[in-house]
Amino acid sequence: MKVLFLIFMSLLYCSMANAQLWNPDMGNGEYKNPVIYADYSDPDVIRVGEDFYMVSSSFNAMPGIPVLHSKDLINWEIINHVYTSLPFDKYDKPAHGQGSWAPSIRYHEGTFYVYFCTPYEGLFVATTDHPKNEWELTHMLSVELWEDPCPLWDDDGNAYLVRSKLCGDDLYIHKMSPDGKKLLDNGKLVFSDPTQQPTIEGPKIFKKDGFYYILAPAGGVNNGWQTALRASNIYGPWEQKVVLHQGSTLINGPHQGGLVELSSGEWWFAHFQDAGYMGRVVHLQPVEWIDDWPMMGYLEPDSEIGIPFEKHKKPDMGKKYEAKIPQTDDEFNEGQLGLQWQWHANPKTEWFRMNENTLQLNAIQNHSQEGNLWMVPNLLLQKFPAPTFSVTTKIAFQADQEGDKSGLLIMGRQWGYLAMERRNDGDYLCMQEGKFVKCADATVEIESIKITDSQVYLRVDVDEAAQCQFYYSLNNKEFKAIGTPFTAQKGRWIGAKVGLFCLNPNLVKSEGYSEFEWFRYN
C-alpha cells in the first residue's frame, strides 16, 4: 500500500506540475485565449489543404522565424525555422531589436513564400516546396527603414507587395515580378491617415469577392486596434473601418495578425497581445463578414466594433485533434537541439556539441565586464511557455580556468542566473542578477556557496508577477532556495527568456565546458 501511495502521489505531482503549462484546448469543444501563451510576435497564418502554418518575428534570435503547424488553429507545434542565421557580421553579436520583423507567409503555385524586412538591411524572401524542408533565403533589396511586407498574386497574374515603414503611418504598394523575387517599381503611397489611423503598420493584403483588402493594426502595440481597408482598385482609394479593439476587455492592443478561411467556410483571425514580460502572445478570434467587412470577435451592445473573446467554440474542423503546445522540454538525446531553442545571435559550431545523451556547452570567451550578458551571443534560450512555471536542469560542470561559468538563466533587459563558477579557491554555486546599463557594473552577486560536487540540479520558479526564485539540489529531491527573487523583464521587442549559458572572461581560450543532461518543465 505504501508503494501504491507513493506512485499515486508521484503521478499527482506530475499532473499538477504539468497543468502549470498553458493549454488553450478546454476539452469540451471550446478554447481559451491566448491559444499560444508564449512570445510569437506578429503572427501570420495560412491554410494549405487541411494544414495551417504560422510564422512570427524573431528579431535577434537565431535560428530565425519559427514555422509552426496546426490542424485546428488551437494546438500548435514548431516544425522548422526559415533561416539558421542572417548573412551580416553585425548579427554575430546580439543586435537587440533588429533582425526579422513581422513576416508574412503565402502559398502560390506549389511554393511557400515568407517575406520579411530587417530595419537596416532591407527586404528578404524565403521559399520552399514544404515548410518542413529547407528554405532558400534571398536578399531582394538593400534598403533601410522598411517593415512588414506582404505579397499578393492577383487574378490576372500580376504580383504586388504591400509594406509599411518604420514608425508606421504610411502604407505602400510595389509591383513585383511573377516569381515574387524582384520589385519592379519604387512603390506608391496608397494610404496615410495619421489622424484616424496613427502608426498604421503590419499590413496583410488579400482579395475577396472583387474587393482588395488590407488588414493593418493602428494606434500602437499597447493600446491600438485592428483596421480594415477596402478598395475596388489595388491602388485605392481605400475605405477604412475599425473591426476589432480592446473595448471593455483586458486584451489590450489587439495587434497585428493573419486572417484565414477554413474549408468549412468559417473565417478566423490570429493576432497578438503585448503581455509584458511574457512577450507578445497569440489570440484567436472568429470573423463574420458583415456588409463586406471582416468583423472580428463579438459586438458589444450599441457598438459597431468587435471586441476579443476570452473563450469561444473551437473552429469547425469536423474532428478533434490532439492537444499540443509548442515544444518545451528537451532530453538532449536526439542528436540535435529541439526546435524551441534559439541563440541570441548567429550561432557558431564551436559553441556547443550534442553528445550521445547530453548537451555540451563550451566555455566561450567573452570579455564583458562584471558579468554583463547583454552582448553575449552564445546564450541558448527559449520563450517563456506560460505565465507561471518551474524548470529544472542537471549540469555537470567541467571548468578549465578561473572565471569559467555556466548555469541556468532568465534573460531580458534585467537578468538573473544560478551558475557554477570556478574561482581561485574552488568551485562556487552563485546566484547573480544584472540589468542593461551603460557605464556601470551590470551584474551583482546576491549569494554564493562553495561546492565540491561537479553535478548539480538547478531550478527556477516563475510566478504570475514575474518573480523568479532559484533553487539547487544535489540529489534532485531536496531543493534549497538560493539568492532572492528578482523580477523578469522583457527584452527589446521580445519577452523574457529562459535557458542555459557557458562562458569564460579570460584572454586565454578555455577548454572548460558543461554538460546538461536534460531541461524539464515540472
PDB file of N, CA, C and O in Angstrom, residues 101 145-148 164-170 194 197-202 219-220 493:
ATOM      1  N   TRP A 101      11.578  41.276 -38.724  1.00  0.00           N
ATOM      2  CA  TRP A 101      10.356  41.891 -38.216  1.00  0.00           C
ATOM      3  C   TRP A 101       9.165  41.375 -39.029  1.00  0.00           C
ATOM      4  O   TRP A 101       9.214  41.288 -40.258  1.00  0.00           O
ATOM      5  N   LEU A 145      14.758  51.041 -43.193  1.00  0.00           N
ATOM      6  CA  LEU A 145      13.532  51.574 -42.579  1.00  0.00           C
ATOM      7  C   LEU A 145      12.253  51.098 -43.242  1.00  0.00           C
ATOM      8  O   LEU A 145      11.202  51.724 -43.083  1.00  0.00           O
ATOM      9  N   TRP A 146      12.303  49.976 -43.971  1.00  0.00           N
ATOM     10  CA  TRP A 146      11.080  49.318 -44.416  1.00  0.00           C
ATOM     11  C   TRP A 146      10.679  48.286 -43.364  1.00  0.00           C
ATOM     12  O   TRP A 146      11.510  47.777 -42.611  1.00  0.00           O
ATOM     13  N   GLU A 147       9.383  47.944 -43.357  1.00  0.00           N
ATOM     14  CA  GLU A 147       8.936  46.887 -42.453  1.00  0.00           C
ATOM     15  C   GLU A 147       7.664  46.229 -42.983  1.00  0.00           C
ATOM     16  O   GLU A 147       6.959  46.777 -43.830  1.00  0.00           O
ATOM     17  N   ASP A 148       7.438  45.006 -42.535  1.00  0.00           N
ATOM     18  CA  ASP A 148       6.157  44.305 -42.609  1.00  0.00           C
ATOM     19  C   ASP A 148       5.642  44.100 -44.042  1.00  0.00           C
ATOM     20  O   ASP A 148       4.515  44.494 -44.363  1.00  0.00           O
ATOM     21  N   SER A 164       4.879  48.642 -44.918  1.00  0.00           N
ATOM     22  CA  SER A 164       4.842  49.894 -44.176  1.00  0.00           C
ATOM     23  C   SER A 164       6.261  50.393 -43.985  1.00  0.00           C
ATOM     24  O   SER A 164       7.196  49.887 -44.601  1.00  0.00           O
ATOM     25  N   LYS A 165       6.429  51.406 -43.160  1.00  0.00           N
ATOM     26  CA  LYS A 165       7.759  51.939 -42.885  1.00  0.00           C
ATOM     27  C   LYS A 165       7.951  52.048 -41.386  1.00  0.00           C
ATOM     28  O   LYS A 165       6.981  51.996 -40.621  1.00  0.00           O
ATOM     29  N   LEU A 166       9.187  52.158 -40.956  1.00  0.00           N
ATOM     30  CA  LEU A 166       9.480  52.265 -39.535  1.00  0.00           C
ATOM     31  C   LEU A 166       8.677  53.411 -38.912  1.00  0.00           C
ATOM     32  O   LEU A 166       8.586  54.492 -39.498  1.00  0.00           O
ATOM     33  N   CYS A 167       8.081  53.154 -37.780  1.00  0.00           N
ATOM     34  CA  CYS A 167       7.225  54.094 -37.042  1.00  0.00           C
ATOM     35  C   CYS A 167       5.836  54.232 -37.635  1.00  0.00           C
ATOM     36  O   CYS A 167       5.023  55.013 -37.141  1.00  0.00           O
ATOM     37  N   GLY A 168       5.543  53.466 -38.693  1.00  0.00           N
ATOM     38  CA  GLY A 168       4.182  53.413 -39.192  1.00  0.00           C
ATOM     39  C   GLY A 168       3.715  54.674 -39.903  1.00  0.00           C
ATOM     40  O   GLY A 168       4.495  55.472 -40.404  1.00  0.00           O
ATOM     41  N   ASP A 169       2.393  54.816 -40.016  1.00  0.00           N
ATOM     42  CA  ASP A 169       1.636  55.921 -40.616  1.00  0.00           C
ATOM     43  C   ASP A 169       1.365  55.754 -42.108  1.00  0.00           C
ATOM     44  O   ASP A 169       0.304  56.143 -42.584  1.00  0.00           O
ATOM     45  N   ASP A 170       2.325  55.188 -42.882  1.00  0.00           N
ATOM     46  CA  ASP A 170       2.171  55.134 -44.335  1.00  0.00           C
ATOM     47  C   ASP A 170       2.232  53.697 -44.835  1.00  0.00           C
ATOM     48  O   ASP A 170       3.053  52.902 -44.371  1.00  0.00           O
ATOM     49  N   PRO A 194      -2.851  59.812 -40.479  1.00  0.00           N
ATOM     50  CA  PRO A 194      -2.330  59.849 -39.108  1.00  0.00           C
ATOM     51  C   PRO A 194      -3.333  60.309 -38.065  1.00  0.00           C
ATOM     52  O   PRO A 194      -3.149  60.041 -36.879  1.00  0.00           O
ATOM     53  N   GLN A 197      -5.906  56.914 -38.171  1.00  0.00           N
ATOM     54  CA  GLN A 197      -5.179  55.649 -38.122  1.00  0.00           C
ATOM     55  C   GLN A 197      -3.691  55.900 -37.878  1.00  0.00           C
ATOM     56  O   GLN A 197      -2.839  55.594 -38.721  1.00  0.00           O
ATOM     57  N   PRO A 198      -3.341  56.462 -36.733  1.00  0.00           N
ATOM     58  CA  PRO A 198      -1.925  56.722 -36.459  1.00  0.00           C
ATOM     59  C   PRO A 198      -1.140  55.419 -36.301  1.00  0.00           C
ATOM     60  O   PRO A 198      -1.672  54.406 -35.849  1.00  0.00           O
ATOM     61  N   THR A 199       0.119  55.463 -36.711  1.00  0.00           N
ATOM     62  CA  THR A 199       1.039  54.325 -36.568  1.00  0.00           C
ATOM     63  C   THR A 199       0.483  53.070 -37.230  1.00  0.00           C
ATOM     64  O   THR A 199       0.652  51.956 -36.735  1.00  0.00           O
ATOM     65  N   ILE A 200      -0.193  53.233 -38.358  1.00  0.00           N
ATOM     66  CA  ILE A 200      -0.682  52.049 -39.066  1.00  0.00           C
ATOM     67  C   ILE A 200       0.515  51.299 -39.638  1.00  0.00           C
ATOM     68  O   ILE A 200       1.468  51.890 -40.153  1.00  0.00           O
ATOM     69  N   GLU A 201       0.505  49.963 -39.501  1.00  0.00           N
ATOM     70  CA  GLU A 201       1.657  49.149 -39.874  1.00  0.00           C
ATOM     71  C   GLU A 201       1.200  47.716 -40.077  1.00  0.00           C
ATOM     72  O   GLU A 201       0.010  47.419 -40.052  1.00  0.00           O
ATOM     73  N   GLY A 202       2.163  46.804 -40.285  1.00  0.00           N
ATOM     74  CA  GLY A 202       1.857  45.375 -40.344  1.00  0.00           C
ATOM     75  C   GLY A 202       0.781  44.986 -41.336  1.00  0.00           C
ATOM     76  O   GLY A 202      -0.075  44.144 -41.018  1.00  0.00           O
ATOM     77  N   GLY A 219      -2.611  52.657 -34.059  1.00  0.00           N
ATOM     78  CA  GLY A 219      -2.735  53.145 -32.700  1.00  0.00           C
ATOM     79  C   GLY A 219      -1.669  52.673 -31.737  1.00  0.00           C
ATOM     80  O   GLY A 219      -1.690  53.056 -30.565  1.00  0.00           O
ATOM     81  N   GLY A 220      -0.728  51.822 -32.193  1.00  0.00           N
ATOM     82  CA  GLY A 220       0.350  51.378 -31.318  1.00  0.00           C
ATOM     83  C   GLY A 220       0.110  50.005 -30.724  1.00  0.00           C
ATOM     84  O   GLY A 220      -1.029  49.532 -30.617  1.00  0.00           O
ATOM     85  N   TRP A 493      11.774  44.248 -27.887  1.00  0.00           N
ATOM     86  CA  TRP A 493      10.721  43.706 -28.739  1.00  0.00           C
ATOM     87  C   TRP A 493      10.443  42.221 -28.483  1.00  0.00           C
ATOM     88  O   TRP A 493       9.655  41.619 -29.200  1.00  0.00           O
TER      89      TRP A 493
END
